[in-house]
Short mmCIF file of C-alpha atoms in Angstrom, two decimals:
data_model
loop_
_atom_site.label_atom_id
_atom_site.label_comp_id
_atom_site.label_asym_id
_atom_site.label_seq_id
_atom_site.Cartn_x
_atom_site.Cartn_y
_atom_site.Cartn_z
CA MET A 1 18.04 -13.50 -37.39
CA ILE A 2 15.86 -15.37 -34.36
CA ASN A 3 17.57 -18.48 -33.65
CA ASN A 4 19.25 -20.70 -31.06
CA GLN A 5 22.17 -18.07 -31.25
CA PHE A 6 19.58 -15.18 -30.91
CA PHE A 7 18.95 -17.07 -27.51
CA LYS A 8 21.94 -17.69 -26.38
CA TYR A 9 23.26 -14.19 -26.74
CA VAL A 10 20.22 -12.78 -24.82
CA GLN A 11 20.83 -15.21 -22.14
CA LEU A 12 24.89 -14.12 -22.34
CA LEU A 13 23.64 -10.37 -21.87
CA HIS A 14 21.51 -11.38 -19.39
CA GLU A 15 24.78 -13.07 -17.09
CA LYS A 16 26.88 -10.07 -18.10
CA TYR A 17 24.44 -7.37 -16.88
CA THR A 18 22.46 -8.52 -14.29
CA ARG A 19 23.67 -8.29 -10.81
CA LYS A 20 23.82 -10.87 -8.12
CA PRO A 21 20.99 -10.66 -5.38
CA GLU A 22 22.66 -8.33 -2.61
CA TYR A 23 21.17 -8.60 0.84
CA ASN A 24 18.10 -6.43 0.90
CA LEU A 25 16.48 -5.80 4.51
CA PHE A 26 12.89 -5.13 2.73
CA CYS A 27 12.85 -8.88 1.70
CA VAL A 28 14.48 -10.31 4.83
CA LEU A 29 11.16 -8.39 6.73
CA ARG A 30 8.22 -8.33 4.77
CA SER A 31 7.27 -10.31 1.34
CA GLU A 32 8.11 -8.19 -1.53
CA SER A 33 4.68 -7.97 -2.47
CA ASP A 34 3.03 -6.96 0.59
CA GLU A 35 1.24 -3.84 0.02
CA VAL A 36 0.05 -2.86 3.36
CA ARG A 37 3.27 -3.41 5.97
CA LEU A 38 6.12 -2.81 3.41
CA HIS A 39 5.36 -0.82 0.54
CA SER A 40 2.33 1.39 1.96
CA ARG A 41 4.23 2.07 5.35
CA PHE A 42 7.83 2.93 3.65
CA LEU A 43 6.06 5.22 1.13
CA SER A 44 3.70 7.14 3.20
CA ASP A 45 6.92 7.64 5.99
CA LEU A 46 8.65 9.23 2.87
CA LEU A 47 5.88 11.32 2.22
CA ASN A 48 5.53 12.54 5.57
CA PRO A 49 6.86 15.94 6.09
CA LYS A 50 7.20 14.57 9.66
CA GLY A 51 8.43 11.11 8.84
CA SER A 52 11.33 9.50 10.42
CA HIS A 53 13.63 10.51 7.37
CA ASN A 54 14.17 13.99 8.90
CA HIS A 55 14.08 15.63 5.69
CA HIS A 56 10.78 17.57 6.19
CA ASN A 57 8.90 17.66 3.11
CA ALA A 58 11.46 17.55 0.63
CA PHE A 59 10.33 13.83 -0.80
CA LEU A 60 6.61 15.12 -0.68
CA LYS A 61 8.14 18.17 -2.77
CA LEU A 62 9.21 15.72 -5.15
CA PHE A 63 6.27 13.64 -5.26
CA LEU A 64 4.25 16.36 -5.92
CA LYS A 65 6.12 18.02 -8.83
CA HIS A 66 6.24 14.50 -10.54
CA PHE A 67 2.67 14.89 -10.92
CA LYS A 68 2.83 18.35 -11.04
CA GLU A 69 -0.12 18.58 -13.54
CA ASN A 70 -2.57 16.80 -11.24
CA PHE A 71 -1.60 17.92 -7.93
CA GLN A 72 -1.60 20.70 -5.62
CA LEU A 73 -0.72 21.29 -2.35
CA ASP A 74 -0.13 24.82 -0.07
CA LEU A 75 2.92 23.69 1.76
CA THR A 76 2.66 26.75 3.57
CA GLN A 77 -0.03 24.90 5.61
CA GLU A 78 0.06 21.53 7.73
CA VAL A 79 0.29 18.53 6.06
CA THR A 80 -1.07 15.02 7.59
CA VAL A 81 0.01 11.79 6.09
CA ASP A 82 -1.76 8.90 7.29
CA ASN A 83 -1.56 5.28 6.64
CA GLU A 84 -4.76 2.83 6.39
CA TYR A 85 -7.09 5.48 7.40
CA LYS A 86 -10.44 4.12 7.07
CA ASN A 87 -8.84 1.62 4.93
CA ILE A 88 -7.20 4.07 2.92
CA ASP A 89 -3.70 2.79 2.00
CA ILE A 90 -2.44 6.56 1.76
CA LEU A 91 -4.20 9.52 2.53
CA ILE A 92 -2.36 12.75 2.34
CA ARG A 93 -4.44 16.17 3.56
CA ASN A 94 -3.96 19.58 3.43
CA GLY A 95 -6.64 22.54 3.80
CA LYS A 96 -9.60 21.42 1.91
CA THR A 97 -7.33 19.05 -0.26
CA ALA A 98 -7.37 15.43 0.40
CA ILE A 99 -5.41 12.74 -1.99
CA VAL A 100 -6.02 9.21 -1.79
CA ILE A 101 -3.58 6.78 -2.77
CA GLU A 102 -5.13 3.17 -3.40
CA ASN A 103 -1.74 0.99 -3.35
CA LYS A 104 -2.58 -2.11 -5.60
CA ILE A 105 0.51 -4.68 -6.36
CA TYR A 106 -1.25 -7.99 -6.48
CA ALA A 107 -4.28 -7.52 -4.67
CA SER A 108 -7.95 -7.34 -6.98
CA ASP A 109 -10.45 -4.42 -6.81
CA GLN A 110 -12.83 -4.34 -4.00
CA GLU A 111 -16.65 -3.39 -4.81
CA LYS A 112 -17.21 0.59 -5.02
CA GLN A 113 -13.63 0.71 -3.43
CA LEU A 114 -12.46 4.05 -5.05
CA SER A 115 -15.83 5.43 -4.79
CA ASN A 116 -16.48 4.69 -1.24
CA TYR A 117 -13.04 6.36 -0.15
CA TYR A 118 -14.16 9.68 -2.51
CA ARG A 119 -17.37 9.13 -0.74
CA LYS A 120 -15.70 9.28 2.49
CA MET A 121 -13.65 12.48 2.25
CA LYS A 122 -16.71 14.22 0.87
CA ASP A 123 -18.32 13.21 3.72
CA GLU A 124 -15.42 15.09 6.03
CA GLY A 125 -15.95 18.20 4.28
CA TYR A 126 -13.03 18.09 1.54
CA GLU A 127 -13.72 19.86 -1.52
CA ASN A 128 -10.23 19.02 -3.84
CA ILE A 129 -10.36 15.62 -3.57
CA LYS A 130 -7.60 13.61 -6.06
CA LEU A 131 -7.27 9.67 -6.60
CA ILE A 132 -4.20 8.06 -7.37
CA TYR A 133 -4.58 4.39 -8.62
CA LEU A 134 -1.08 3.12 -8.08
CA THR A 135 0.00 -0.71 -9.84
CA ARG A 136 2.73 -1.89 -10.95
CA THR A 137 2.76 -0.97 -14.48
CA GLY A 138 -0.40 1.81 -14.44
CA TYR A 139 -3.36 -0.05 -15.19
CA GLU A 140 -6.99 1.05 -15.04
CA PRO A 141 -9.08 0.20 -12.07
CA SER A 142 -12.16 -2.31 -12.30
CA ASP A 143 -15.51 -1.06 -13.29
CA GLN A 144 -16.54 -2.53 -9.47
CA SER A 145 -14.16 -0.37 -8.01
CA THR A 146 -15.17 2.77 -9.91
CA ASP A 147 -18.61 2.22 -9.61
CA GLU A 148 -20.83 5.11 -8.45
CA LEU A 149 -17.58 7.41 -8.91
CA PRO A 150 -19.23 10.52 -11.10
CA ASP A 151 -17.56 10.75 -14.71
CA LYS A 152 -15.96 13.99 -14.11
CA VAL A 153 -14.32 12.48 -10.99
CA LYS A 154 -12.87 9.84 -12.97
CA GLU A 155 -12.08 12.17 -16.10
CA LYS A 156 -10.41 15.13 -13.91
CA ALA A 157 -9.66 13.57 -10.41
CA LEU A 158 -8.06 10.48 -11.25
CA THR A 159 -4.75 9.49 -11.75
CA LEU A 160 -2.93 6.26 -13.07
CA ALA A 161 0.25 5.88 -11.47
CA SER A 162 2.74 2.54 -11.66
CA TYR A 163 5.76 1.65 -9.52
CA GLU A 164 7.99 0.61 -13.02
CA HIS A 165 7.92 4.32 -13.82
CA ASP A 166 6.27 6.82 -11.59
CA ILE A 167 7.19 5.45 -8.23
CA TYR A 168 10.67 4.19 -9.43
CA GLU A 169 11.67 8.02 -11.09
CA TRP A 170 10.66 9.41 -7.51
CA ILE A 171 12.51 7.14 -5.53
CA SER A 172 15.74 7.90 -7.46
CA LYS A 173 15.68 11.56 -7.26
CA CYS A 174 14.80 10.76 -3.34
CA THR A 175 17.68 8.54 -3.26
CA GLU A 176 19.95 11.83 -4.61
CA VAL A 177 18.44 13.74 -2.05
CA ALA A 178 19.54 11.42 0.57
CA ALA A 179 23.24 11.09 -0.51
CA ARG A 180 24.59 12.16 2.56
CA ASP A 181 22.21 10.27 4.80
CA ALA A 182 23.73 6.37 4.41
CA PRO A 183 21.23 4.72 5.77
CA LEU A 184 18.39 6.33 4.17
CA ARG A 185 20.44 6.40 0.61
CA GLU A 186 20.70 2.70 1.52
CA ALA A 187 17.07 1.93 2.02
CA CYS A 188 16.10 4.14 -1.16
CA ILE A 189 18.65 1.81 -3.07
CA GLN A 190 17.35 -1.24 -1.54
CA TYR A 191 13.35 -0.47 -2.38
CA LEU A 192 14.19 0.51 -5.73
CA ASP A 193 15.20 -3.14 -6.33
CA ILE A 194 12.25 -4.41 -4.92
CA ILE A 195 10.42 -2.25 -7.82
CA SER A 196 12.83 -3.73 -10.42
CA LYS A 197 12.03 -7.14 -9.48
CA ILE A 198 8.14 -6.85 -8.93
CA THR A 199 7.98 -4.83 -12.25
CA ASN A 200 10.72 -7.20 -14.27
CA LYS A 201 12.71 -3.85 -14.74
CA ILE A 202 16.09 -3.94 -16.56
CA GLU A 203 18.22 -1.37 -14.73
CA ASN A 204 21.26 -1.53 -16.50
CA GLN A 205 21.02 0.75 -19.20
CA ASP A 206 23.70 -0.39 -21.57
CA HIS A 207 21.86 -4.22 -20.76
CA MET A 208 18.51 -2.40 -22.63
CA GLU A 209 20.76 -0.97 -25.49
CA GLU A 210 22.54 -4.43 -26.67
CA LEU A 211 18.70 -5.58 -26.74
CA LYS A 212 17.82 -2.81 -28.64
CA THR A 213 20.42 -3.10 -31.04
CA LEU A 214 20.36 -7.17 -31.16
CA LEU A 215 16.21 -6.66 -31.99
CA LEU A 216 17.28 -4.08 -34.77
CA ALA A 217 19.65 -6.57 -36.44
CA ASP A 218 18.32 -8.66 -39.65
CA SER A 219 14.58 -9.16 -39.35
CA ASN A 220 14.56 -9.65 -35.63
CA LEU A 221 12.29 -6.85 -34.79
CA ALA A 222 9.90 -8.33 -37.56
CA ARG A 223 9.53 -11.75 -36.22
CA PHE A 224 9.22 -10.76 -32.63
CA PRO A 225 5.37 -10.06 -32.88
CA ASP A 226 5.44 -13.98 -33.48
CA LEU A 227 8.01 -14.94 -30.80
CA PHE A 228 5.47 -13.02 -28.11
CA SER A 229 2.33 -14.60 -29.53
CA ALA A 230 4.14 -18.00 -29.26
CA TYR A 231 5.21 -17.00 -25.43
CA ASN A 232 1.06 -16.31 -24.53
CA GLU A 233 0.44 -19.45 -26.28
CA VAL A 234 2.87 -21.41 -23.83
CA LEU A 235 1.74 -19.68 -20.92
CA VAL A 236 -1.77 -20.57 -22.26
CA ASP A 237 -0.96 -24.47 -22.30
CA LEU A 238 0.87 -24.61 -18.70
CA GLN A 239 -2.29 -23.14 -17.07
CA PHE A 240 -4.41 -24.75 -18.81
CA ASP A 241 -2.90 -28.03 -18.15
CA ILE A 242 -2.58 -26.88 -14.56
CA TRP A 243 -6.16 -26.50 -14.52
CA ASN A 244 -6.50 -29.37 -15.66
CA LYS A 245 -4.64 -31.53 -13.20
CA ILE A 246 -6.18 -29.64 -10.42
CA ALA A 247 -9.82 -30.65 -11.37
CA GLU A 248 -8.77 -34.31 -12.13
CA GLY A 249 -7.45 -34.55 -8.67
CA ILE A 250 -10.51 -32.86 -7.40
CA ARG A 251 -12.97 -34.78 -9.21
CA GLN A 252 -10.72 -38.36 -8.04
CA GLU A 253 -11.28 -37.31 -4.49
CA PHE A 254 -14.47 -35.13 -3.85
CA GLY A 255 -16.43 -36.32 -6.68
CA GLU A 256 -18.10 -34.03 -9.61
CA LEU A 257 -17.47 -30.67 -10.37
CA HIS A 258 -20.14 -28.14 -10.03
CA HIS A 259 -20.85 -26.67 -13.27
CA ASP A 260 -19.40 -23.39 -13.26
CA SER A 261 -15.51 -25.01 -12.82
CA ILE A 262 -13.50 -23.62 -15.67
CA THR A 263 -12.86 -27.09 -16.73
CA GLU A 264 -16.82 -27.54 -17.41
CA GLN A 265 -17.16 -24.85 -19.56
CA GLU A 266 -17.56 -24.79 -23.35
CA SER A 267 -14.34 -23.19 -24.10
CA PRO A 268 -12.04 -23.57 -20.97
CA LYS A 269 -8.91 -23.40 -22.86
CA GLU A 270 -10.46 -19.85 -24.65
CA LEU A 271 -10.99 -18.83 -21.32
CA VAL A 272 -7.16 -19.23 -19.67
CA ARG A 273 -6.15 -17.27 -22.69
CA ASN A 274 -8.51 -14.34 -21.35
CA TYR A 275 -6.58 -14.70 -18.28
CA VAL A 276 -3.09 -14.65 -19.85
CA GLU A 277 -4.20 -11.92 -22.28
CA ASN A 278 -5.50 -9.49 -19.63
CA ARG A 279 -8.95 -9.46 -21.12
CA ARG A 280 -11.78 -7.82 -18.86
CA ASN A 281 -13.34 -9.82 -16.23
CA SER A 282 -11.01 -12.39 -16.67
CA LYS A 283 -10.23 -13.39 -13.09
CA TYR A 284 -11.41 -15.67 -9.95
CA TYR A 285 -11.62 -18.61 -12.28
CA ASN A 286 -12.10 -21.62 -10.39
CA VAL A 287 -12.96 -25.32 -9.85
CA ASN A 288 -15.18 -26.39 -7.30
CA VAL A 289 -17.68 -28.69 -5.59
CA LYS A 290 -20.16 -29.18 -3.45
CA LEU A 291 -18.66 -30.14 0.33
CA ASN A 292 -21.00 -32.51 1.56
CA GLY A 293 -22.48 -32.18 4.96
CA TYR A 294 -22.82 -28.31 4.93
CA GLU A 295 -25.56 -26.09 3.20
CA ASN A 296 -24.46 -23.79 0.25
CA THR A 297 -20.84 -24.66 1.36
CA TYR A 298 -18.21 -25.33 -1.48
CA ILE A 299 -14.25 -26.70 -2.19
CA LEU A 300 -12.89 -24.31 -4.14
CA VAL A 301 -9.66 -23.36 -5.67
CA GLU A 302 -9.67 -19.99 -7.41
CA GLN A 303 -7.03 -18.00 -9.14
CA ASP A 304 -6.95 -13.97 -9.17
CA HIS A 305 -3.26 -13.21 -9.51
CA HIS A 306 -1.93 -16.62 -7.01
CA ILE A 307 -4.16 -19.72 -6.93
CA TYR A 308 -5.32 -20.24 -3.45
CA PHE A 309 -8.20 -22.69 -2.03
CA GLY A 310 -10.21 -23.71 0.59
CA ILE A 311 -13.65 -23.71 1.42
CA TYR A 312 -16.12 -21.21 0.50
CA CYS A 313 -19.57 -20.42 2.40
CA GLU A 314 -22.23 -18.97 -0.01
CA ASN A 315 -24.18 -17.29 2.69
CA GLY A 316 -21.11 -15.67 3.93
CA SER A 317 -18.97 -15.03 7.58
CA ASN A 318 -22.16 -14.78 9.63
CA SER A 319 -23.63 -17.94 8.68
CA PRO A 320 -23.43 -21.12 11.35
CA GLU A 321 -21.21 -23.19 8.43
CA TYR A 322 -18.91 -20.64 8.22
CA LYS A 323 -18.41 -20.06 12.16
CA GLU A 324 -18.14 -23.83 12.46
CA ILE A 325 -15.58 -24.76 9.66
CA ALA A 326 -13.52 -21.60 10.86
CA LYS A 327 -13.27 -23.11 14.29
CA LYS A 328 -12.44 -26.43 13.01
CA THR A 329 -9.51 -25.35 10.63
CA GLU A 330 -8.21 -22.56 12.78
CA ASN A 331 -5.04 -24.40 13.89
CA PHE A 332 -3.98 -24.40 10.31
CA VAL A 333 -0.82 -22.95 9.73
CA ASN A 334 -0.56 -20.43 6.87
CA SER A 335 -4.01 -20.17 6.13
CA TYR A 336 -6.01 -17.14 6.27
CA ARG A 337 -10.09 -16.01 6.88
CA TRP A 338 -11.87 -14.00 4.39
CA ASN A 339 -15.37 -12.57 3.81
CA SER A 340 -16.64 -16.10 2.33
CA MET A 341 -13.99 -18.32 3.04
CA PRO A 342 -13.49 -19.69 6.62
CA ILE A 343 -10.26 -21.23 5.48
CA GLY A 344 -8.21 -20.00 2.79
CA ILE A 345 -4.25 -21.03 1.66
CA TYR A 346 -2.46 -19.90 -1.03
CA VAL A 347 -0.37 -22.76 -3.19
CA ASP A 348 3.24 -23.40 -2.27
CA PRO A 349 5.20 -22.18 -4.27
CA GLN A 350 2.96 -18.98 -4.52
CA ILE A 351 3.35 -18.17 -8.06
CA ASN A 352 1.67 -14.55 -9.44
CA PHE A 353 0.15 -15.44 -12.59
CA LYS A 354 0.06 -11.80 -13.59
CA ASN A 355 3.80 -11.13 -13.15
CA LEU A 356 5.74 -14.50 -13.82
CA THR A 357 9.38 -14.21 -13.19
CA PRO A 358 12.03 -16.26 -15.10
CA GLU A 359 11.90 -18.62 -11.67
CA ASN A 360 8.19 -19.16 -12.17
CA LEU A 361 8.66 -19.92 -15.85
CA ASN A 362 11.70 -22.47 -15.19
CA TYR A 363 9.63 -24.17 -12.56
CA LEU A 364 6.41 -24.48 -14.79
CA LYS A 365 7.92 -25.74 -17.94
CA ILE A 366 8.61 -28.92 -16.04
CA GLU A 367 5.62 -31.22 -16.14
CA ALA A 368 6.61 -33.09 -12.87
CA ASN A 369 6.21 -29.56 -11.18
CA ARG A 370 2.90 -28.78 -12.12
CA GLN A 371 1.49 -32.50 -11.03
CA ARG A 372 3.23 -31.30 -8.00
CA TYR A 373 1.65 -28.19 -7.77
CA ALA A 374 -1.52 -29.76 -8.35
CA ASP A 375 -1.28 -32.45 -5.91
CA PHE A 376 -0.35 -29.91 -3.10
CA ILE A 377 -3.57 -28.47 -3.32
CA VAL A 378 -5.82 -31.57 -3.65
CA ASN A 379 -3.26 -33.31 -0.55
CA MET A 380 -4.13 -30.00 1.83
CA LEU A 381 -8.08 -30.47 0.88
CA LYS A 382 -8.41 -33.45 2.14
CA GLU A 383 -6.50 -32.45 5.20
CA ILE A 384 -9.02 -29.64 5.69
CA THR A 385 -12.28 -32.13 5.04
CA THR A 386 -10.62 -34.61 6.97
CA ALA A 387 -10.59 -31.78 9.84
CA LEU A 388 -14.22 -30.96 9.14
CA GLU A 389 -15.26 -34.66 9.92
#
């Protein structure tokens, strides 16, 4: 029976089996979500027969074996593994074969991204081209990424891979191979911890078995769909409240919102529900308002996986508005420049709304925290607009 005692027991199991965080060099040196400088670099080095691990092609063999039905390389010939070659996260080349690995942990797809990578390899003369779309849980690429990719390639040459299962299993096998190589073994173990964290994976099998037993007791399993629905509705309520707080703060400081802002739509809460339930085309919801003094330029708060804010220039990075704003805001710390945003800043704390951690949930459930979250955005935007005066 699902009651307060049920949840207390789940909490006791969590406390019993969850290890206290240990020192992790990856977390110290890089953000656990850094696709390029952490994940792609580490994975490409393991895959590279000439990598610093000094285990030749042992790890590459394990990788190919894991995907044995999809990839075949002639390991009697030279294999090259590159990181960020022509913007490809990881590229494995061997004879006339090219394996493109697109690494997507939190970043969104770019227009025709996989299509462009496939074309680049075709242009270089590769005949057997395979695409691996690597994400946390193995979801499909967006239509905009595969636009112009031939249907035959999508069906035969595109593989969906996940950190949760594929990379975790592969790295686990790499750890066994590196058993007598203490530094490499510990690096693999620490990397498995990173994977568990970004995928909310339960590592301890005894923990999983006790949770399964608990679900199968009484009518708990039959009631669980109701609980999951209620969980999603709580997420909708919390995120909808954040958007309302952001919108109200922006409206008070900068004037009436643009008509395409999420809170100005006919059913804004339904849009938030679409986002929570990962429905198609449910990203890039925003609140925006015209920035006075600049042509086709807006104050913008937008959500992909995280929420970020700044100034959006409709005319792009070559416009005089973009260049002027970029120059005036170049001294803002922890800020970024993107294609149409001369300044963009992630909200502090950085919350990945597509992969909420227990810490995130405990933070978001407190109304005062949600207000502080919105206030941070509005106050920083006030600083940015002051710098533009």
